[in-house]
């Protein structure tokens, strides 16, 4: 399953820019500049209260078109904060777009290539959800890995593999009735553990924004999106976006293992509201009254439960010697 998802997504992101109204899906930074700006202010506030260390790097994982970074860096610059920028990206096509959005950005292919001697301020919006998942399924013969095969018509499909996998399933789920699916994302865990270790030893913070779950659970969350519609994940590999919900419990636990401070996860809507998206929307409207309806609608889509406000979560992770981050002191603390 993980090999299938990895190969399909690599082909997908190499081939075309999937973002935006004309693409397959739209993300928060593409909805409004307010999203990236507030993230930039969140980082600036942390940096100021940390005593303005002069060697911080801005790091973004899977920056898409570079829109979030461009908006964040513009907001940061207004406060005299202009860190070097490092993007973790694998798609050549999107790297070209990111270079245009943020001239001077440096690219690395993996988090292990990030500089070792400076505090890292790491942003990941809708990055962890594209990483390949592994799935185990309970059968009458015990737990098996879900593997992807082709049926006689050459269509891809998932089927239980041959080897016993019971040992890999946490004991609390092991007696689940057949067929129950237990999902993990080893790539997400590896990246989180590495980055959390870097933030612990080098200083800095991480902000993860994604849709995901905040309690341990079972079931498949694998989904495909094509042209703003859900599709069969096993059809047309490389032609549609394959994602899985992010396991925020796991990401937070890995940060705790590295002795970092964990803030959240909280819902995106509450976080953006706490950081002042209302005031930012009003200021933008005052400057461009003719765009009032569009700006108000974008704010609503980012904040309201009917839009992205509840489905998407924010997780903040900070080095213990750094100040506590803003935006997480809200009621609906999850998990
Ligand atoms: N953060 C952007 C784009 C999200 S789409 C936004 O919010 O608009 C996912 C991004 O992750 C794309 O830029 C894609 O090319 C990148 N990506 C996917 N797999 C990756 C991997 N294994 N390593 C680095 N980047 C990856």
mmCIF file of N, CA and C in Angstrom, residues 42-177:
data_model
loop_
_atom_site.group_PDB
_atom_site.id
_atom_site.type_symbol
_atom_site.label_atom_id
_atom_site.label_comp_id
_atom_site.label_asym_id
_atom_site.label_seq_id
_atom_site.Cartn_x
_atom_site.Cartn_y
_atom_site.Cartn_z
ATOM 1 N N UNK A 42 2.741 34.771 13.590
ATOM 2 C CA UNK A 42 2.921 33.790 14.671
ATOM 3 C C UNK A 42 4.427 33.507 14.856
ATOM 4 N N UNK A 43 5.125 33.338 13.725
ATOM 5 C CA UNK A 43 6.563 33.077 13.782
ATOM 6 C C UNK A 43 7.320 34.302 14.294
ATOM 7 N N UNK A 44 6.919 35.477 13.811
ATOM 8 C CA UNK A 44 7.610 36.710 14.204
ATOM 9 C C UNK A 44 7.487 36.939 15.706
ATOM 10 N N UNK A 45 6.277 36.716 16.220
ATOM 11 C CA UNK A 45 6.044 36.893 17.660
ATOM 12 C C UNK A 45 6.948 35.954 18.473
ATOM 13 N N UNK A 46 7.042 34.707 18.031
ATOM 14 C CA UNK A 46 7.910 33.744 18.733
ATOM 15 C C UNK A 46 9.365 34.212 18.697
ATOM 16 N N UNK A 47 9.781 34.653 17.516
ATOM 17 C CA UNK A 47 11.166 35.088 17.294
ATOM 18 C C UNK A 47 11.502 36.315 18.163
ATOM 19 N N UNK A 48 10.576 37.256 18.221
ATOM 20 C CA UNK A 48 10.818 38.460 19.040
ATOM 21 C C UNK A 48 10.946 38.061 20.513
ATOM 22 N N UNK A 49 10.008 37.242 20.987
ATOM 23 C CA UNK A 49 10.041 36.862 22.404
ATOM 24 C C UNK A 49 11.215 35.923 22.718
ATOM 25 N N UNK A 50 11.764 35.264 21.691
ATOM 26 C CA UNK A 50 12.956 34.423 21.899
ATOM 27 C C UNK A 50 14.227 35.276 21.941
ATOM 28 N N UNK A 51 14.076 36.607 21.765
ATOM 29 C CA UNK A 51 15.241 37.492 21.828
ATOM 30 C C UNK A 51 15.862 37.752 20.462
ATOM 31 N N UNK A 52 15.081 37.606 19.397
ATOM 32 C CA UNK A 52 15.517 37.866 18.021
ATOM 33 C C UNK A 52 16.835 37.175 17.654
ATOM 34 N N UNK A 53 16.939 35.866 17.827
ATOM 35 C CA UNK A 53 18.165 35.177 17.389
ATOM 36 C C UNK A 53 18.400 35.455 15.901
ATOM 37 N N UNK A 54 19.643 35.762 15.509
ATOM 38 C CA UNK A 54 19.860 36.271 14.142
ATOM 39 C C UNK A 54 20.138 35.186 13.111
ATOM 40 N N UNK A 55 20.128 33.940 13.519
ATOM 41 C CA UNK A 55 20.496 32.899 12.546
ATOM 42 C C UNK A 55 19.369 31.900 12.249
ATOM 43 N N UNK A 56 18.120 32.229 12.630
ATOM 44 C CA UNK A 56 16.991 31.310 12.371
ATOM 45 C C UNK A 56 16.800 31.082 10.877
ATOM 46 N N UNK A 57 16.348 29.893 10.513
ATOM 47 C CA UNK A 57 15.953 29.609 9.125
ATOM 48 C C UNK A 57 14.447 29.374 9.056
ATOM 49 N N UNK A 58 13.826 29.886 7.996
ATOM 50 C CA UNK A 58 12.434 29.541 7.692
ATOM 51 C C UNK A 58 12.463 28.278 6.835
ATOM 52 N N UNK A 59 11.791 27.237 7.305
ATOM 53 C CA UNK A 59 11.770 25.962 6.582
ATOM 54 C C UNK A 59 10.321 25.621 6.270
ATOM 55 N N UNK A 60 10.037 25.233 5.032
ATOM 56 C CA UNK A 60 8.674 24.769 4.743
ATOM 57 C C UNK A 60 8.721 23.422 4.031
ATOM 58 N N UNK A 61 7.844 22.537 4.464
ATOM 59 C CA UNK A 61 7.755 21.196 3.871
ATOM 60 C C UNK A 61 6.657 21.192 2.806
ATOM 61 N N UNK A 62 6.968 20.777 1.602
ATOM 62 C CA UNK A 62 5.974 20.698 0.526
ATOM 63 C C UNK A 62 5.227 22.003 0.319
ATOM 64 N N UNK A 63 5.941 23.083 -0.113
ATOM 65 C CA UNK A 63 5.323 24.421 -0.149
ATOM 66 C C UNK A 63 4.346 24.671 -1.306
ATOM 67 N N UNK A 64 4.049 23.678 -2.149
ATOM 68 C CA UNK A 64 3.048 23.878 -3.213
ATOM 69 C C UNK A 64 3.499 24.945 -4.196
ATOM 70 N N UNK A 65 2.721 26.033 -4.287
ATOM 71 C CA UNK A 65 3.099 27.140 -5.184
ATOM 72 C C UNK A 65 3.973 28.180 -4.491
ATOM 73 N N UNK A 66 4.263 27.978 -3.208
ATOM 74 C CA UNK A 66 5.069 28.956 -2.472
ATOM 75 C C UNK A 66 4.263 30.126 -1.948
ATOM 76 N N UNK A 67 2.946 30.030 -2.061
ATOM 77 C CA UNK A 67 2.075 31.144 -1.682
ATOM 78 C C UNK A 67 2.124 31.432 -0.188
ATOM 79 N N UNK A 68 2.023 30.368 0.636
ATOM 80 C CA UNK A 68 2.058 30.552 2.091
ATOM 81 C C UNK A 68 3.364 31.242 2.492
ATOM 82 N N UNK A 69 4.492 30.747 1.967
ATOM 83 C CA UNK A 69 5.796 31.304 2.327
ATOM 84 C C UNK A 69 5.886 32.770 1.918
ATOM 85 N N UNK A 70 5.441 33.090 0.708
ATOM 86 C CA UNK A 70 5.528 34.479 0.229
ATOM 87 C C UNK A 70 4.713 35.401 1.142
ATOM 88 N N UNK A 71 3.497 34.967 1.509
ATOM 89 C CA UNK A 71 2.649 35.796 2.387
ATOM 90 C C UNK A 71 3.263 35.916 3.785
ATOM 91 N N UNK A 72 3.773 34.799 4.308
ATOM 92 C CA UNK A 72 4.356 34.800 5.654
ATOM 93 C C UNK A 72 5.600 35.686 5.698
ATOM 94 N N UNK A 73 6.479 35.529 4.697
ATOM 95 C CA UNK A 73 7.750 36.268 4.708
ATOM 96 C C UNK A 73 7.518 37.773 4.547
ATOM 97 N N UNK A 74 6.480 38.135 3.769
ATOM 98 C CA UNK A 74 6.153 39.561 3.612
ATOM 99 C C UNK A 74 5.713 40.150 4.955
ATOM 100 N N UNK A 75 4.872 39.400 5.680
ATOM 101 C CA UNK A 75 4.422 39.882 6.994
ATOM 102 C C UNK A 75 5.594 39.956 7.975
ATOM 103 N N UNK A 76 6.494 38.987 7.899
ATOM 104 C CA UNK A 76 7.639 38.936 8.819
ATOM 105 C C UNK A 76 8.589 40.108 8.584
ATOM 106 N N UNK A 77 8.793 40.417 7.301
ATOM 107 C CA UNK A 77 9.718 41.479 6.928
ATOM 108 C C UNK A 77 9.305 42.832 7.519
ATOM 109 N N UNK A 78 8.016 43.036 7.679
ATOM 110 C CA UNK A 78 7.536 44.305 8.241
ATOM 111 C C UNK A 78 8.028 44.500 9.663
ATOM 112 N N UNK A 79 8.457 43.409 10.304
ATOM 113 C CA UNK A 79 8.982 43.511 11.666
ATOM 114 C C UNK A 79 10.487 43.271 11.693
ATOM 115 N N UNK A 80 11.112 43.401 10.537
ATOM 116 C CA UNK A 80 12.563 43.270 10.466
ATOM 117 C C UNK A 80 13.059 41.837 10.557
ATOM 118 N N UNK A 81 12.153 40.881 10.279
ATOM 119 C CA UNK A 81 12.543 39.476 10.365
ATOM 120 C C UNK A 81 12.589 38.907 8.942
ATOM 121 N N UNK A 82 13.791 38.666 8.428
ATOM 122 C CA UNK A 82 13.951 38.171 7.054
ATOM 123 C C UNK A 82 14.925 37.001 7.042
ATOM 124 N N UNK A 83 14.497 35.854 7.564
ATOM 125 C CA UNK A 83 15.409 34.699 7.666
ATOM 126 C C UNK A 83 15.687 34.071 6.300
ATOM 127 N N UNK A 84 16.822 33.355 6.163
ATOM 128 C CA UNK A 84 17.038 32.544 4.971
ATOM 129 C C UNK A 84 15.923 31.490 4.865
ATOM 130 N N UNK A 85 15.601 31.114 3.620
ATOM 131 C CA UNK A 85 14.459 30.214 3.381
ATOM 132 C C UNK A 85 14.943 28.894 2.802
ATOM 133 N N UNK A 86 14.448 27.817 3.357
ATOM 134 C CA UNK A 86 14.811 26.489 2.880
ATOM 135 C C UNK A 86 13.536 25.676 2.647
ATOM 136 N N UNK A 87 13.326 25.219 1.425
ATOM 137 C CA UNK A 87 12.129 24.449 1.080
ATOM 138 C C UNK A 87 12.479 22.966 0.918
ATOM 139 N N UNK A 88 11.668 22.115 1.532
ATOM 140 C CA UNK A 88 11.804 20.670 1.339
ATOM 141 C C UNK A 88 10.776 20.277 0.283
ATOM 142 N N UNK A 89 11.248 19.952 -0.923
ATOM 143 C CA UNK A 89 10.321 19.713 -2.041
ATOM 144 C C UNK A 89 10.953 18.713 -2.992
ATOM 145 N N UNK A 90 10.107 17.858 -3.588
ATOM 146 C CA UNK A 90 10.619 16.868 -4.523
ATOM 147 C C UNK A 90 10.162 17.107 -5.966
ATOM 148 N N UNK A 91 9.075 17.859 -6.159
ATOM 149 C CA UNK A 91 8.559 18.067 -7.512
ATOM 150 C C UNK A 91 9.304 19.205 -8.209
ATOM 151 N N UNK A 92 9.943 18.894 -9.361
ATOM 152 C CA UNK A 92 10.697 19.920 -10.103
ATOM 153 C C UNK A 92 9.763 21.022 -10.578
ATOM 154 N N UNK A 93 8.565 20.606 -10.990
ATOM 155 C CA UNK A 93 7.603 21.568 -11.502
ATOM 156 C C UNK A 93 7.188 22.575 -10.426
ATOM 157 N N UNK A 94 6.936 22.063 -9.224
ATOM 158 C CA UNK A 94 6.532 22.975 -8.147
ATOM 159 C C UNK A 94 7.723 23.776 -7.624
ATOM 160 N N UNK A 95 8.935 23.202 -7.679
ATOM 161 C CA UNK A 95 10.124 23.966 -7.276
ATOM 162 C C UNK A 95 10.246 25.229 -8.123
ATOM 163 N N UNK A 96 9.978 25.109 -9.421
ATOM 164 C CA UNK A 96 10.080 26.276 -10.311
ATOM 165 C C UNK A 96 9.083 27.351 -9.870
ATOM 166 N N UNK A 97 7.866 26.936 -9.533
ATOM 167 C CA UNK A 97 6.860 27.916 -9.065
ATOM 168 C C UNK A 97 7.277 28.540 -7.742
ATOM 169 N N UNK A 98 7.827 27.698 -6.861
ATOM 170 C CA UNK A 98 8.237 28.191 -5.538
ATOM 171 C C UNK A 98 9.387 29.191 -5.662
ATOM 172 N N UNK A 99 10.285 28.963 -6.616
ATOM 173 C CA UNK A 99 11.397 29.898 -6.840
ATOM 174 C C UNK A 99 10.895 31.254 -7.293
ATOM 175 N N UNK A 100 9.842 31.236 -8.102
ATOM 176 C CA UNK A 100 9.281 32.513 -8.554
ATOM 177 C C UNK A 100 8.586 33.233 -7.409
ATOM 178 N N UNK A 101 7.898 32.476 -6.545
ATOM 179 C CA UNK A 101 7.173 33.098 -5.426
ATOM 180 C C UNK A 101 8.137 33.610 -4.360
ATOM 181 N N UNK A 102 9.224 32.866 -4.140
ATOM 182 C CA UNK A 102 10.192 33.245 -3.098
ATOM 183 C C UNK A 102 11.603 33.169 -3.704
ATOM 184 N N UNK A 103 12.021 34.240 -4.419
ATOM 185 C CA UNK A 103 13.357 34.228 -5.014
ATOM 186 C C UNK A 103 14.399 34.073 -3.902
ATOM 187 N N UNK A 104 15.390 33.255 -4.152
ATOM 188 C CA UNK A 104 16.438 33.078 -3.136
ATOM 189 C C UNK A 104 16.214 31.878 -2.240
ATOM 190 N N UNK A 105 15.051 31.226 -2.350
ATOM 191 C CA UNK A 105 14.813 30.036 -1.529
ATOM 192 C C UNK A 105 15.790 28.934 -1.947
ATOM 193 N N UNK A 106 16.270 28.182 -0.945
ATOM 194 C CA UNK A 106 17.155 27.063 -1.217
ATOM 195 C C UNK A 106 16.324 25.789 -1.118
ATOM 196 N N UNK A 107 16.649 24.780 -1.927
ATOM 197 C CA UNK A 107 15.858 23.538 -1.929
ATOM 198 C C UNK A 107 16.638 22.369 -1.376
ATOM 199 N N UNK A 108 15.970 21.545 -0.605
ATOM 200 C CA UNK A 108 16.540 20.261 -0.214
ATOM 201 C C UNK A 108 15.483 19.189 -0.479
ATOM 202 N N UNK A 109 15.952 17.941 -0.680
ATOM 203 C CA UNK A 109 15.022 16.862 -1.026
ATOM 204 C C UNK A 109 14.483 16.158 0.211
ATOM 205 N N UNK A 110 15.156 16.345 1.343
ATOM 206 C CA UNK A 110 14.694 15.671 2.561
ATOM 207 C C UNK A 110 15.118 16.451 3.791
ATOM 208 N N UNK A 111 14.466 16.179 4.927
ATOM 209 C CA UNK A 111 14.741 16.962 6.141
ATOM 210 C C UNK A 111 16.164 16.715 6.674
ATOM 211 N N UNK A 112 16.768 15.570 6.301
ATOM 212 C CA UNK A 112 18.135 15.290 6.757
ATOM 213 C C UNK A 112 19.139 16.253 6.138
ATOM 214 N N UNK A 113 18.753 16.965 5.063
ATOM 215 C CA UNK A 113 19.676 17.907 4.410
ATOM 216 C C UNK A 113 19.552 19.333 4.942
ATOM 217 N N UNK A 114 18.696 19.547 5.935
ATOM 218 C CA UNK A 114 18.547 20.897 6.506
ATOM 219 C C UNK A 114 19.807 21.239 7.303
ATOM 220 N N UNK A 115 20.141 22.551 7.405
ATOM 221 C CA UNK A 115 21.342 22.925 8.166
ATOM 222 C C UNK A 115 21.269 22.444 9.611
ATOM 223 N N UNK A 116 22.429 22.105 10.156
ATOM 224 C CA UNK A 116 22.490 21.488 11.483
ATOM 225 C C UNK A 116 22.781 22.468 12.617
ATOM 226 N N UNK A 117 23.137 23.708 12.265
ATOM 227 C CA UNK A 117 23.691 24.574 13.304
ATOM 228 C C UNK A 117 22.871 25.838 13.558
ATOM 229 N N UNK A 118 21.607 25.862 13.126
ATOM 230 C CA UNK A 118 20.785 27.073 13.300
ATOM 231 C C UNK A 118 19.393 26.679 13.797
ATOM 232 N N UNK A 119 18.712 27.582 14.527
ATOM 233 C CA UNK A 119 17.321 27.293 14.911
ATOM 234 C C UNK A 119 16.436 27.181 13.674
ATOM 235 N N UNK A 120 15.510 26.239 13.688
ATOM 236 C CA UNK A 120 14.640 25.991 12.537
ATOM 237 C C UNK A 120 13.201 26.379 12.881
ATOM 238 N N UNK A 121 12.578 27.159 12.000
ATOM 239 C CA UNK A 121 11.152 27.493 12.133
ATOM 240 C C UNK A 121 10.454 26.771 10.993
ATOM 241 N N UNK A 122 9.772 25.679 11.319
ATOM 242 C CA UNK A 122 9.298 24.743 10.297
ATOM 243 C C UNK A 122 7.788 24.842 10.135
ATOM 244 N N UNK A 123 7.340 25.043 8.889
ATOM 245 C CA UNK A 123 5.903 25.096 8.581
ATOM 246 C C UNK A 123 5.557 23.926 7.662
ATOM 247 N N UNK A 124 4.446 23.255 7.966
ATOM 248 C CA UNK A 124 3.973 22.165 7.098
ATOM 249 C C UNK A 124 2.462 22.279 6.975
ATOM 250 N N UNK A 125 1.987 22.764 5.824
ATOM 251 C CA UNK A 125 0.546 22.834 5.581
ATOM 252 C C UNK A 125 0.171 21.798 4.530
ATOM 253 N N UNK A 126 -0.730 20.911 4.858
ATOM 254 C CA UNK A 126 -1.148 19.835 3.950
ATOM 255 C C UNK A 126 0.063 19.123 3.351
ATOM 256 N N UNK A 127 1.047 18.833 4.178
ATOM 257 C CA UNK A 127 2.216 18.063 3.740
ATOM 258 C C UNK A 127 2.133 16.634 4.254
ATOM 259 N N UNK A 128 1.885 16.469 5.558
ATOM 260 C CA UNK A 128 1.924 15.126 6.148
ATOM 261 C C UNK A 128 0.852 14.210 5.546
ATOM 262 N N UNK A 129 -0.259 14.786 5.062
ATOM 263 C CA UNK A 129 -1.355 13.949 4.538
ATOM 264 C C UNK A 129 -1.008 13.277 3.213
ATOM 265 N N UNK A 130 0.025 13.751 2.504
ATOM 266 C CA UNK A 130 0.372 13.098 1.231
ATOM 267 C C UNK A 130 1.363 11.949 1.426
ATOM 268 N N UNK A 131 1.893 11.800 2.625
ATOM 269 C CA UNK A 131 2.911 10.769 2.838
ATOM 270 C C UNK A 131 2.263 9.382 2.870
ATOM 271 N N UNK A 132 2.982 8.374 2.363
ATOM 272 C CA UNK A 132 2.372 7.051 2.176
ATOM 273 C C UNK A 132 2.031 6.334 3.485
ATOM 274 N N UNK A 133 0.840 5.740 3.515
ATOM 275 C CA UNK A 133 0.421 4.973 4.692
ATOM 276 C C UNK A 133 0.580 3.471 4.443
ATOM 277 N N UNK A 134 0.749 2.774 5.549
ATOM 278 C CA UNK A 134 0.700 1.304 5.567
ATOM 279 C C UNK A 134 -0.606 0.928 6.207
ATOM 280 N N UNK A 135 -1.212 -0.148 5.752
ATOM 281 C CA UNK A 135 -2.457 -0.593 6.375
ATOM 282 C C UNK A 135 -2.370 -2.074 6.717
ATOM 283 N N UNK A 136 -2.892 -2.427 7.903
ATOM 284 C CA UNK A 136 -3.009 -3.826 8.302
ATOM 285 C C UNK A 136 -4.494 -4.127 8.414
ATOM 286 N N UNK A 137 -4.864 -5.341 8.054
ATOM 287 C CA UNK A 137 -6.286 -5.698 8.085
ATOM 288 C C UNK A 137 -6.466 -6.999 8.867
ATOM 289 N N UNK A 138 -7.509 -7.023 9.707
ATOM 290 C CA UNK A 138 -7.781 -8.258 10.453
ATOM 291 C C UNK A 138 -8.582 -9.192 9.558
ATOM 292 N N UNK A 139 -8.097 -10.425 9.447
ATOM 293 C CA UNK A 139 -8.799 -11.438 8.645
ATOM 294 C C UNK A 139 -9.111 -12.609 9.577
ATOM 295 N N UNK A 140 -9.809 -13.608 9.073
ATOM 296 C CA UNK A 140 -10.107 -14.768 9.918
ATOM 297 C C UNK A 140 -8.838 -15.535 10.253
ATOM 298 N N UNK A 141 -7.772 -15.280 9.483
ATOM 299 C CA UNK A 141 -6.481 -15.931 9.763
ATOM 300 C C UNK A 141 -5.530 -14.988 10.501
ATOM 301 N N UNK A 142 -6.060 -13.938 11.113
ATOM 302 C CA UNK A 142 -5.210 -12.996 11.850
ATOM 303 C C UNK A 142 -4.939 -11.726 11.050
ATOM 304 N N UNK A 143 -4.042 -10.871 11.587
ATOM 305 C CA UNK A 143 -3.759 -9.591 10.925
ATOM 306 C C UNK A 143 -2.782 -9.784 9.774
ATOM 307 N N UNK A 144 -3.081 -9.124 8.660
ATOM 308 C CA UNK A 144 -2.218 -9.175 7.468
ATOM 309 C C UNK A 144 -1.980 -7.756 6.977
ATOM 310 N N UNK A 145 -0.864 -7.550 6.250
ATOM 311 C CA UNK A 145 -0.648 -6.260 5.600
ATOM 312 C C UNK A 145 -1.603 -6.148 4.418
ATOM 313 N N UNK A 146 -2.171 -4.946 4.204
ATOM 314 C CA UNK A 146 -2.974 -4.742 2.991
ATOM 315 C C UNK A 146 -2.016 -4.412 1.863
ATOM 316 N N UNK A 147 -1.988 -5.256 0.845
ATOM 317 C CA UNK A 147 -1.080 -5.039 -0.277
ATOM 318 C C UNK A 147 -1.879 -4.709 -1.526
ATOM 319 N N UNK A 148 -1.240 -4.027 -2.469
ATOM 320 C CA UNK A 148 -1.939 -3.623 -3.693
ATOM 321 C C UNK A 148 -1.515 -4.550 -4.822
ATOM 322 N N UNK A 149 -2.497 -5.127 -5.476
ATOM 323 C CA UNK A 149 -2.246 -6.048 -6.593
ATOM 324 C C UNK A 149 -3.118 -5.601 -7.772
ATOM 325 N N UNK A 150 -2.920 -6.257 -8.925
ATOM 326 C CA UNK A 150 -3.789 -5.965 -10.067
ATOM 327 C C UNK A 150 -4.695 -7.163 -10.278
ATOM 328 N N UNK A 151 -5.956 -6.888 -10.544
ATOM 329 C CA UNK A 151 -6.872 -7.999 -10.823
ATOM 330 C C UNK A 151 -6.740 -8.362 -12.305
ATOM 331 N N UNK A 152 -7.568 -9.268 -12.773
ATOM 332 C CA UNK A 152 -7.398 -9.760 -14.151
ATOM 333 C C UNK A 152 -7.591 -8.663 -15.182
ATOM 334 N N UNK A 153 -8.420 -7.675 -14.839
ATOM 335 C CA UNK A 153 -8.621 -6.569 -15.777
ATOM 336 C C UNK A 153 -7.553 -5.503 -15.622
ATOM 337 N N UNK A 154 -6.465 -5.834 -14.893
ATOM 338 C CA UNK A 154 -5.338 -4.930 -14.682
ATOM 339 C C UNK A 154 -5.693 -3.738 -13.812
ATOM 340 N N UNK A 155 -6.824 -3.809 -13.132
ATOM 341 C CA UNK A 155 -7.182 -2.737 -12.202
ATOM 342 C C UNK A 155 -6.483 -2.997 -10.859
ATOM 343 N N UNK A 156 -5.993 -1.911 -10.261
ATOM 344 C CA UNK A 156 -5.352 -2.065 -8.955
ATOM 345 C C UNK A 156 -6.411 -2.290 -7.881
ATOM 346 N N UNK A 157 -6.062 -3.120 -6.895
ATOM 347 C CA UNK A 157 -6.964 -3.338 -5.768
ATOM 348 C C UNK A 157 -6.166 -3.768 -4.540
ATOM 349 N N UNK A 158 -6.773 -3.609 -3.352
ATOM 350 C CA UNK A 158 -6.084 -3.986 -2.115
ATOM 351 C C UNK A 158 -6.557 -5.356 -1.675
ATOM 352 N N UNK A 159 -5.616 -6.150 -1.155
ATOM 353 C CA UNK A 159 -5.959 -7.492 -0.699
ATOM 354 C C UNK A 159 -5.040 -7.854 0.476
ATOM 355 N N UNK A 160 -5.473 -8.747 1.379
ATOM 356 C CA UNK A 160 -4.592 -9.101 2.500
ATOM 357 C C UNK A 160 -3.355 -9.846 2.003
ATOM 358 N N UNK A 161 -2.195 -9.496 2.533
ATOM 359 C CA UNK A 161 -0.940 -10.158 2.164
ATOM 360 C C UNK A 161 -0.806 -11.515 2.839
ATOM 361 N N UNK A 162 0.354 -12.147 2.669
ATOM 362 C CA UNK A 162 0.494 -13.534 3.091
ATOM 363 C C UNK A 162 1.022 -13.724 4.506
ATOM 364 N N UNK A 163 1.707 -12.691 5.031
ATOM 365 C CA UNK A 163 2.419 -12.894 6.298
ATOM 366 C C UNK A 163 1.610 -12.424 7.498
ATOM 367 N N UNK A 164 1.796 -13.123 8.608
ATOM 368 C CA UNK A 164 1.128 -12.739 9.856
ATOM 369 C C UNK A 164 1.705 -11.415 10.350
ATOM 370 N N UNK A 165 0.842 -10.493 10.712
ATOM 371 C CA UNK A 165 1.271 -9.156 11.122
ATOM 372 C C UNK A 165 0.726 -8.782 12.497
ATOM 373 N N UNK A 166 0.203 -9.742 13.224
ATOM 374 C CA UNK A 166 -0.455 -9.458 14.512
ATOM 375 C C UNK A 166 0.421 -8.630 15.464
ATOM 376 N N UNK A 167 1.714 -8.927 15.448
ATOM 377 C CA UNK A 167 2.626 -8.251 16.383
ATOM 378 C C UNK A 167 2.691 -6.751 16.152
ATOM 379 N N UNK A 168 2.336 -6.305 14.958
ATOM 380 C CA UNK A 168 2.443 -4.875 14.645
ATOM 381 C C UNK A 168 1.237 -4.070 15.104
ATOM 382 N N UNK A 169 0.181 -4.766 15.525
ATOM 383 C CA UNK A 169 -1.055 -4.068 15.887
ATOM 384 C C UNK A 169 -1.077 -3.850 17.399
ATOM 385 N N UNK A 170 -1.341 -2.606 17.854
ATOM 386 C CA UNK A 170 -1.400 -2.372 19.303
ATOM 387 C C UNK A 170 -2.415 -3.314 19.951
ATOM 388 N N UNK A 171 -2.110 -3.778 21.156
ATOM 389 C CA UNK A 171 -2.955 -4.790 21.796
ATOM 390 C C UNK A 171 -4.403 -4.338 21.922
ATOM 391 N N UNK A 172 -4.634 -3.032 22.110
ATOM 392 C CA UNK A 172 -6.009 -2.560 22.279
ATOM 393 C C UNK A 172 -6.898 -2.805 21.060
ATOM 394 N N UNK A 173 -6.271 -2.939 19.883
ATOM 395 C CA UNK A 173 -7.053 -3.150 18.656
ATOM 396 C C UNK A 173 -6.993 -4.596 18.166
ATOM 397 N N UNK A 174 -6.161 -5.434 18.803
ATOM 398 C CA UNK A 174 -5.823 -6.713 18.185
ATOM 399 C C UNK A 174 -7.020 -7.650 18.011
ATOM 400 N N UNK A 175 -8.016 -7.530 18.890
ATOM 401 C CA UNK A 175 -9.167 -8.435 18.776
ATOM 402 C C UNK A 175 -10.311 -7.854 17.956
ATOM 403 N N UNK A 176 -10.051 -6.789 17.212
ATOM 404 C CA UNK A 176 -11.106 -6.155 16.416
ATOM 405 C C UNK A 176 -11.662 -7.147 15.396
ATOM 406 N N UNK A 177 -12.975 -7.071 15.137
ATOM 407 C CA UNK A 177 -13.599 -8.019 14.196
ATOM 408 C C UNK A 177 -13.068 -7.843 12.778
#
